[in-house]
Coordinates of C-alpha atoms and ligand atoms in Angstrom, one line a residue:
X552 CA -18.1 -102.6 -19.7
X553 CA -15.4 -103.7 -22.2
X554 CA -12.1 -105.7 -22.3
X555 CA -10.5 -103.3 -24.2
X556 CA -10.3 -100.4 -26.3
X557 CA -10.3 -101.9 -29.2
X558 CA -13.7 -103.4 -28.7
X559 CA -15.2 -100.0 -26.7
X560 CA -14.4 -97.6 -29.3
X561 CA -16.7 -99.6 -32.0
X562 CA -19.6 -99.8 -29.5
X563 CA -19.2 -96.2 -28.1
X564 CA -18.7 -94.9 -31.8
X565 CA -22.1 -96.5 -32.7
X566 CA -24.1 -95.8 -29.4
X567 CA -23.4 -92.0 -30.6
X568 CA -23.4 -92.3 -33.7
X569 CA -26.7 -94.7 -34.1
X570 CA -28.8 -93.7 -30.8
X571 CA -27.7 -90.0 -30.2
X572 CA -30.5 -88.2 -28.1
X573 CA -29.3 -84.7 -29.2
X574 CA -28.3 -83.1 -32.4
X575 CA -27.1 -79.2 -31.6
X576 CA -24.4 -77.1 -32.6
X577 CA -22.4 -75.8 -29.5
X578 CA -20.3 -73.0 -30.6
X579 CA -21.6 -73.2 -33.9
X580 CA -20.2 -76.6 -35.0
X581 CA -22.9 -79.2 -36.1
X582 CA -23.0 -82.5 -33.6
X583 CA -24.8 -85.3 -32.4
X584 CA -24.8 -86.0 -28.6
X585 CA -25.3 -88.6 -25.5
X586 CA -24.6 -86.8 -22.1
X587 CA -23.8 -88.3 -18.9
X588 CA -22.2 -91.1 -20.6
X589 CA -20.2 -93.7 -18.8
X590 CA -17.9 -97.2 -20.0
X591 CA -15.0 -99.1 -18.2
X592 CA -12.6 -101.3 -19.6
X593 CA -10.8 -103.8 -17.7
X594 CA -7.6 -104.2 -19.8
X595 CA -6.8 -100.6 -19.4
X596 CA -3.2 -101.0 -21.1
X597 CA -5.1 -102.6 -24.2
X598 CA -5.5 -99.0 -25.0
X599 CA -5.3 -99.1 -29.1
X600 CA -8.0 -99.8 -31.8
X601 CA -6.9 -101.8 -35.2
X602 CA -9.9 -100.4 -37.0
X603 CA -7.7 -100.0 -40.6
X604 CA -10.2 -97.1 -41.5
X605 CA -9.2 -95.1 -38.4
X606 CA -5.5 -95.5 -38.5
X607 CA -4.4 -94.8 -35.3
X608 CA -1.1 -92.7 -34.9
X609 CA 0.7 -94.4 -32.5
X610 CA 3.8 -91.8 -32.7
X611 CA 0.9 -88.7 -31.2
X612 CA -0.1 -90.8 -29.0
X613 CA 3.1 -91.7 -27.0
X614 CA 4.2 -88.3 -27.7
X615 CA 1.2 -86.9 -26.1
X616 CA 1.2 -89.0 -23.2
X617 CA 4.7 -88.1 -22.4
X618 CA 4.1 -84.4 -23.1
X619 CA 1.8 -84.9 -19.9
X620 CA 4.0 -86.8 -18.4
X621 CA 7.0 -84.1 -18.6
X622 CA 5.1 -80.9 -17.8
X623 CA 5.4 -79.5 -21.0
X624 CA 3.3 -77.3 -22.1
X625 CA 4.7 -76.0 -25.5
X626 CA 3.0 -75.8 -28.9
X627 CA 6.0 -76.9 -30.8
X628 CA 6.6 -80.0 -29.7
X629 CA 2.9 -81.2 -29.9
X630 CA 2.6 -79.4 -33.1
X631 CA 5.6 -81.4 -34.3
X632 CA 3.6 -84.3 -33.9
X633 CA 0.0 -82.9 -35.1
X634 CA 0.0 -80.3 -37.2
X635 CA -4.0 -79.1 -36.6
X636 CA -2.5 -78.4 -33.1
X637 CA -2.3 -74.3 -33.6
X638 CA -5.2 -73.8 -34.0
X639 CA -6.1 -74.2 -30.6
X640 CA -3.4 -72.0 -29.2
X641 CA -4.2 -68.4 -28.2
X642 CA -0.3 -66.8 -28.5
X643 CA 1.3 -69.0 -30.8
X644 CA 3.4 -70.3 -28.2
X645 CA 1.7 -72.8 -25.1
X646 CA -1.8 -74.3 -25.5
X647 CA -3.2 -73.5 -22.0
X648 CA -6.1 -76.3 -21.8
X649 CA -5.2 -79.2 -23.8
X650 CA -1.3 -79.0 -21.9
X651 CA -2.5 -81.2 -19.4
X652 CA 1.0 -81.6 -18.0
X653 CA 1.3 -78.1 -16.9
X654 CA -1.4 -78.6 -15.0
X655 CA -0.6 -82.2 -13.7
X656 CA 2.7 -81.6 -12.6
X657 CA 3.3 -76.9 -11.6
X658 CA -0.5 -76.4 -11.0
X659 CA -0.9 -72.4 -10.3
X660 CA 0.3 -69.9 -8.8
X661 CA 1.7 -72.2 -6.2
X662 CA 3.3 -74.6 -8.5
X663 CA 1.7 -77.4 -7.3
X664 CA 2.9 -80.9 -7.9
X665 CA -0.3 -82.9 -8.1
X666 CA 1.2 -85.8 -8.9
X667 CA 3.3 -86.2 -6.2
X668 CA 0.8 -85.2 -3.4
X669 CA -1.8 -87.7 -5.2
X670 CA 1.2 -90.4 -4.9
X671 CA 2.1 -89.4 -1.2
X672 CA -1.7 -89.4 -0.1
X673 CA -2.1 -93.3 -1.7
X674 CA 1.1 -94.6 -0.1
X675 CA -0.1 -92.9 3.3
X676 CA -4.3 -94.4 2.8
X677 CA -4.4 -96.8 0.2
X678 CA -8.2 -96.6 1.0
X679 CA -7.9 -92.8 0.1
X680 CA -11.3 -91.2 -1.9
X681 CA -8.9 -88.1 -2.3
X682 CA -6.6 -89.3 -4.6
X683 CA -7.7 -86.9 -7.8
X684 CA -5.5 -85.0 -10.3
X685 CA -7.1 -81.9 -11.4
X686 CA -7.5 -80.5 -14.6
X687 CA -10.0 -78.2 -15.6
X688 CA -10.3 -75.2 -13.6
X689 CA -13.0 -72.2 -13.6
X690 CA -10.6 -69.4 -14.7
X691 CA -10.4 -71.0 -18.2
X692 CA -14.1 -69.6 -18.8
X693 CA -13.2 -66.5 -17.9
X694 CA -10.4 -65.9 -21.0
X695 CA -12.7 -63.6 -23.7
X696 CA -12.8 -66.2 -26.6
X697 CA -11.0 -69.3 -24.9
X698 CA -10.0 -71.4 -28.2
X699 CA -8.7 -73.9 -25.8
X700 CA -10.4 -74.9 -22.5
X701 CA -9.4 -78.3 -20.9
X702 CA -12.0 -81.2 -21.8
X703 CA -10.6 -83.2 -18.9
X704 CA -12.1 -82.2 -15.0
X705 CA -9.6 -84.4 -13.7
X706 CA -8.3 -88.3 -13.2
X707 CA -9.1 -89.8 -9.7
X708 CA -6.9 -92.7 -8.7
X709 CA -8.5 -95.7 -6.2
X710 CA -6.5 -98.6 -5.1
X711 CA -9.5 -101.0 -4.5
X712 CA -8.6 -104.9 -4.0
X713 CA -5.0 -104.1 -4.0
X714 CA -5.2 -102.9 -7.9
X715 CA -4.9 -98.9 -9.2
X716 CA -8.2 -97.9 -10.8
X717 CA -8.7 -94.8 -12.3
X718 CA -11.7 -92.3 -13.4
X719 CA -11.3 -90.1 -15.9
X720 CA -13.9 -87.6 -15.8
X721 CA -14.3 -84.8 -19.2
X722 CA -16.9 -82.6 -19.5
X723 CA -16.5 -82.9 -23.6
X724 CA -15.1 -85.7 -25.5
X725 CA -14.9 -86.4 -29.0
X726 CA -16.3 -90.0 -29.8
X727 CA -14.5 -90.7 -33.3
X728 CA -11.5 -88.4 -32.5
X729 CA -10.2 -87.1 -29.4
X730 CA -11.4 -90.0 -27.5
X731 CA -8.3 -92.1 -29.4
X732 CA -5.6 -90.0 -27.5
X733 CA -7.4 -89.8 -25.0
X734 CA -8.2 -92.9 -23.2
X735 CA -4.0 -93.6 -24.5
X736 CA -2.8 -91.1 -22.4
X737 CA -4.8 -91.3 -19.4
X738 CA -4.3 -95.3 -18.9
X739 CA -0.5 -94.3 -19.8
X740 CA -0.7 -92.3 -16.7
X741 CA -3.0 -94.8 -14.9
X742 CA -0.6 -97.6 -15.6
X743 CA 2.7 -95.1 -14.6
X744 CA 1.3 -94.4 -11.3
X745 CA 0.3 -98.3 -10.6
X746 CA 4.2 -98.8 -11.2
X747 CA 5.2 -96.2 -9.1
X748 CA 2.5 -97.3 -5.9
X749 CA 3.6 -101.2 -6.9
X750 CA 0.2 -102.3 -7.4
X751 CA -1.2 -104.3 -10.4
X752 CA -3.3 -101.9 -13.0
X753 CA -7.0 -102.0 -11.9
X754 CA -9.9 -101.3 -14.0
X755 CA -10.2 -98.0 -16.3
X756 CA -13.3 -95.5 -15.9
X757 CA -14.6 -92.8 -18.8
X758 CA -17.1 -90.7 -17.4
X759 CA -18.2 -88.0 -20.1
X760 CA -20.5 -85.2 -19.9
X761 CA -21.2 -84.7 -23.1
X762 CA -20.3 -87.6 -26.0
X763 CA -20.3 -86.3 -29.4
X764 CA -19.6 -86.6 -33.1
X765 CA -19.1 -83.8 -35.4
X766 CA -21.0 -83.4 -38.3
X767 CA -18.3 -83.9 -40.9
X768 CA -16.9 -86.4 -39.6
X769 CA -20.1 -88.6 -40.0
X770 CA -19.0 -90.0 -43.7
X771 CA -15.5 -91.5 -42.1
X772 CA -17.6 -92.7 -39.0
X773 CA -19.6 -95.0 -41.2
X774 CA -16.9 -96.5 -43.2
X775 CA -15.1 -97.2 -39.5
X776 CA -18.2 -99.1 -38.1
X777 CA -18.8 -101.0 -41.3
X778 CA -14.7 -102.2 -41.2
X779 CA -14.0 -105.1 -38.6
X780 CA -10.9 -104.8 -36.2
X781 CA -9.3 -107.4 -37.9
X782 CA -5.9 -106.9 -36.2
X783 CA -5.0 -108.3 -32.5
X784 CA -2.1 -107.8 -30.6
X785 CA -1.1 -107.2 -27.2
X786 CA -0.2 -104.0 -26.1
X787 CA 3.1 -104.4 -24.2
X788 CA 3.1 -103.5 -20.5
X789 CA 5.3 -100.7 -18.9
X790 CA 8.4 -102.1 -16.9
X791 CA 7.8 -102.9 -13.1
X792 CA 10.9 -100.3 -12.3
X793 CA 13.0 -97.1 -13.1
X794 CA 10.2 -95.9 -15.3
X795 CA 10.9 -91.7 -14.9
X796 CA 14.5 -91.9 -15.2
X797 CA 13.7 -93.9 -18.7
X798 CA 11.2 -90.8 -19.3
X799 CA 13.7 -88.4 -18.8
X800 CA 16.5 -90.3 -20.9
X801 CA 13.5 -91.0 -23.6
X802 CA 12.8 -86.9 -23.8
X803 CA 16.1 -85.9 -24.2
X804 CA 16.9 -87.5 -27.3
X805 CA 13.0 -86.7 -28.0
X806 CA 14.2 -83.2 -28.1
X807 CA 17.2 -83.9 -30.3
X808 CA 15.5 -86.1 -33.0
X809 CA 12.1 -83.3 -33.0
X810 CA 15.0 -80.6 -33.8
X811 CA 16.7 -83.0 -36.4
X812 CA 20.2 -82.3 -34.1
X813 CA 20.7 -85.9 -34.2
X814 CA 19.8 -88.9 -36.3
X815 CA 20.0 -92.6 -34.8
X816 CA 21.1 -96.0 -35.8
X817 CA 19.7 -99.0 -34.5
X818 CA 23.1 -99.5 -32.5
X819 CA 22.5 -96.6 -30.9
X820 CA 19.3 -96.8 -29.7
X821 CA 20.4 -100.7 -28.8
X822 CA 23.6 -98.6 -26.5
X823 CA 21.2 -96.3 -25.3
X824 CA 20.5 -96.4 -21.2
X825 CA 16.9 -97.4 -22.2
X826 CA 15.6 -100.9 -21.3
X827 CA 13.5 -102.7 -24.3
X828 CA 10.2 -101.2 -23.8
X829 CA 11.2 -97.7 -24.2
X830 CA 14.0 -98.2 -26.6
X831 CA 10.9 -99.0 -28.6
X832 CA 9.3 -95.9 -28.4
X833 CA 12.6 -94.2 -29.5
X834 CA 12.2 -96.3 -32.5
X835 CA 8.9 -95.2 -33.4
X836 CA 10.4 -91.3 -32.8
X837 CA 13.4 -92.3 -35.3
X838 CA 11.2 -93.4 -37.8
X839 CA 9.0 -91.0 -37.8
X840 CA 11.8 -88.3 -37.6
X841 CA 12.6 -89.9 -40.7
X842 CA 8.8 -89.4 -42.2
X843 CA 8.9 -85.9 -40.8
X844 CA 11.5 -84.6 -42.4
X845 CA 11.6 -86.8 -45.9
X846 CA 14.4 -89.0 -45.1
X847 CA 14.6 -92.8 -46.6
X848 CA 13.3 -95.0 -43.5
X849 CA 15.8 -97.0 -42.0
X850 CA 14.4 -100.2 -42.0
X851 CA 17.0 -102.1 -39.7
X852 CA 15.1 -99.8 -37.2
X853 CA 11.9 -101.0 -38.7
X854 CA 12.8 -104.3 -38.6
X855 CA 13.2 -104.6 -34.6
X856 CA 10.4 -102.9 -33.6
X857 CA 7.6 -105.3 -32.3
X858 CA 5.3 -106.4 -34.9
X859 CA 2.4 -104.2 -33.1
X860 CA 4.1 -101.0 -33.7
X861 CA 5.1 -102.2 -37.6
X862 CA 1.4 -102.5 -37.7
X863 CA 0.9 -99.3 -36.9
X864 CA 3.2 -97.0 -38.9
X865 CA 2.1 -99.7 -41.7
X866 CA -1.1 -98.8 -41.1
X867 CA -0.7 -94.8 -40.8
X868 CA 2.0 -94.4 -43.5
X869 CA 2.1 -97.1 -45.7
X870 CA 3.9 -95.0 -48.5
X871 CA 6.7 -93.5 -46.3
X872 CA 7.8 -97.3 -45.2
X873 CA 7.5 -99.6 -47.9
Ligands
5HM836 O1 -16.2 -76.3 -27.7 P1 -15.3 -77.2 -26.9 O2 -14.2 -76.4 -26.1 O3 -16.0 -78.2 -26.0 O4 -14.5 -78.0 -28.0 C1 -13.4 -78.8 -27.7 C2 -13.6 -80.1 -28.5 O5 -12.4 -80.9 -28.4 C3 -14.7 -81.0 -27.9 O6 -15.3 -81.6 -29.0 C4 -14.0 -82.0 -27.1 O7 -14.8 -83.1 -26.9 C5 -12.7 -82.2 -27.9 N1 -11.6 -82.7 -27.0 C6 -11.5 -84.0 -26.7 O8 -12.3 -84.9 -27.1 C7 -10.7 -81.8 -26.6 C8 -9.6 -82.1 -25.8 C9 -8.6 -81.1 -25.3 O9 -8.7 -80.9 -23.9 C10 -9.5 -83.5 -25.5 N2 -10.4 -84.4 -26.0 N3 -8.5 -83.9 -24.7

């Protein structure tokens, strides 16, 4: 068990990378593995590592936990954000298994709202065991050539001494990579749903079938575990209220900036609806609008954001801001 991410992702990172038991190659592509792997954190909203070497991109992963958050399940708006994206998507259009949102929020033919039935179900027994978002679903092996299969089985929720815990369970995840956006987006989600059930955020669960690092990646994995965190922040917490109608505001000139319809001034963002905390994640999508399309970086937006998120972009692209 950890604290934080921060401090998990060097010790997971070097469990795999320094006591693997397997080395295969599933579908061709070189790897070292642990299976049934399992850590907790207990500062799930501590979700970020400062490892310089790894340079988090703090832009993907708000933009990624809010594509989930939103339903969306469209390959240019994540693709926007991560260009490697594509390659994953079968028709050039959706990605069917890494859209978790889809899934989350018009599961099937039914349409299901999972989130909302997984909300109802804790407000009616808090004790629940029920409580579970799925994900991953059996059809997705049945596509000829799936490039794109959902690692995530699903997120089970427990409210267990009055505080929202949550499991996320994946039959795959990437140890120096996708591990990174993940465990971002699913406490995002773990921490929305505590503010929408009005319990404190719980503990944070990461159960893995298999744990892996590619082969090409080993080089960068080294250079990560010999460089010390040497940042520390706090990761600032979500508001106690309003929180969806802030997504939906927060989207909406998402959409705008990703299209380049609309540019913003600090003013703007400060006139906005939005209360601080997501005013600054409008800030990080101006800037990196900005970065995105080759503008000069405002740096009176700079300047407000909280000196965690200056750290970041710093950190990411140090030759777009200075
Ligand atoms: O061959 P396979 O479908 O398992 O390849 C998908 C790769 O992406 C795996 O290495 C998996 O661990 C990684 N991955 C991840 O770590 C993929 C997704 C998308 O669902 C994810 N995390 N969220």
């Amino acid at each position: 068990t950890y604290e934080t991410f921060d401090s998990a992702y060097r010790a997971v990172l070097n469990d795999i990378y320094n006591h693997a038991d397997f080395f295969n190659q599933p579908r061709g592509f070189q790897s070292r593995e642990k299976i049934a792997y399992h850590f907790s954190i207990q500062q799930p909203v501590q979700r970020v590592s400062y490892n310089q070497k790894r340079k988090c991109n703090i832009v993907f992963n708000f933009a990624e936990a809010l594509w989930y958050l939103t339903g969306n399940n469209s390959l240019d708006y994540i693709s926007y954000y991560n260009k490697k994206m594509p390659d994953y998507s079968m028709d050039g259009h959706i990605l069917t298994g890494t859209a978790y949102g889809s899934k989350l929020f018009n599961l099937g033919d039914q349409q299901l709202n999972q989130w909302q039935n997984v909300k109802a179900l804790l407000i009616k027994d808090p004790d629940s065991k029920r409580a579970v978002l799925q994900i991953f679903d059996g059809s997705e092996l049945a596509i000829p050539n799936n490039l794109d299969v959902s690692c995530t089985l699903g997120l089970q929720f427990f409210i267990r001494d009055k505080q929202l815990d949550m499991i996320a369970y994946m039959r795959a995840n990437d140890a120096f990579r996708g591990i990174v956006s993940d465990v971002f987006s699913f406490t995002f989600i773990q921490e929305l749903m505590a503010r929408e059930l009005h319990v404190p955020v719980g503990k944070y669960y990461h159960s893995v079938g298999t744990m892996h690092i590619y082969e090409p990646d080993n080089v960068w994995v080294t250079h990560v575990l010999e460089t010390p965190s040497d940042a520390r922040f706090t990761f600032p917490e979500m508001p106690l209220e309003n929180n969806w109608e802030m997504i939906h505001q927060l989207m909406d000139y998402e959409e705008k900036l990703r299209k380049n319809e609309i540019t913003l001034h600090w003013q703007a963002i400060q006139a906005s609806n939005l209360t601080p905390y997501w005013q600054q994640i409008l800030a990080l999508f101006s800037i990196y609008q900005m970065i995105y399309y080759h503008k000069k970086i405002d740096q009176t937006i700079f300047c407000h954001l909280m000196p965690i998120y200056q750290y970041f972009l710093l950190n990411k692209w140090p030759n777009n801001i200075n």
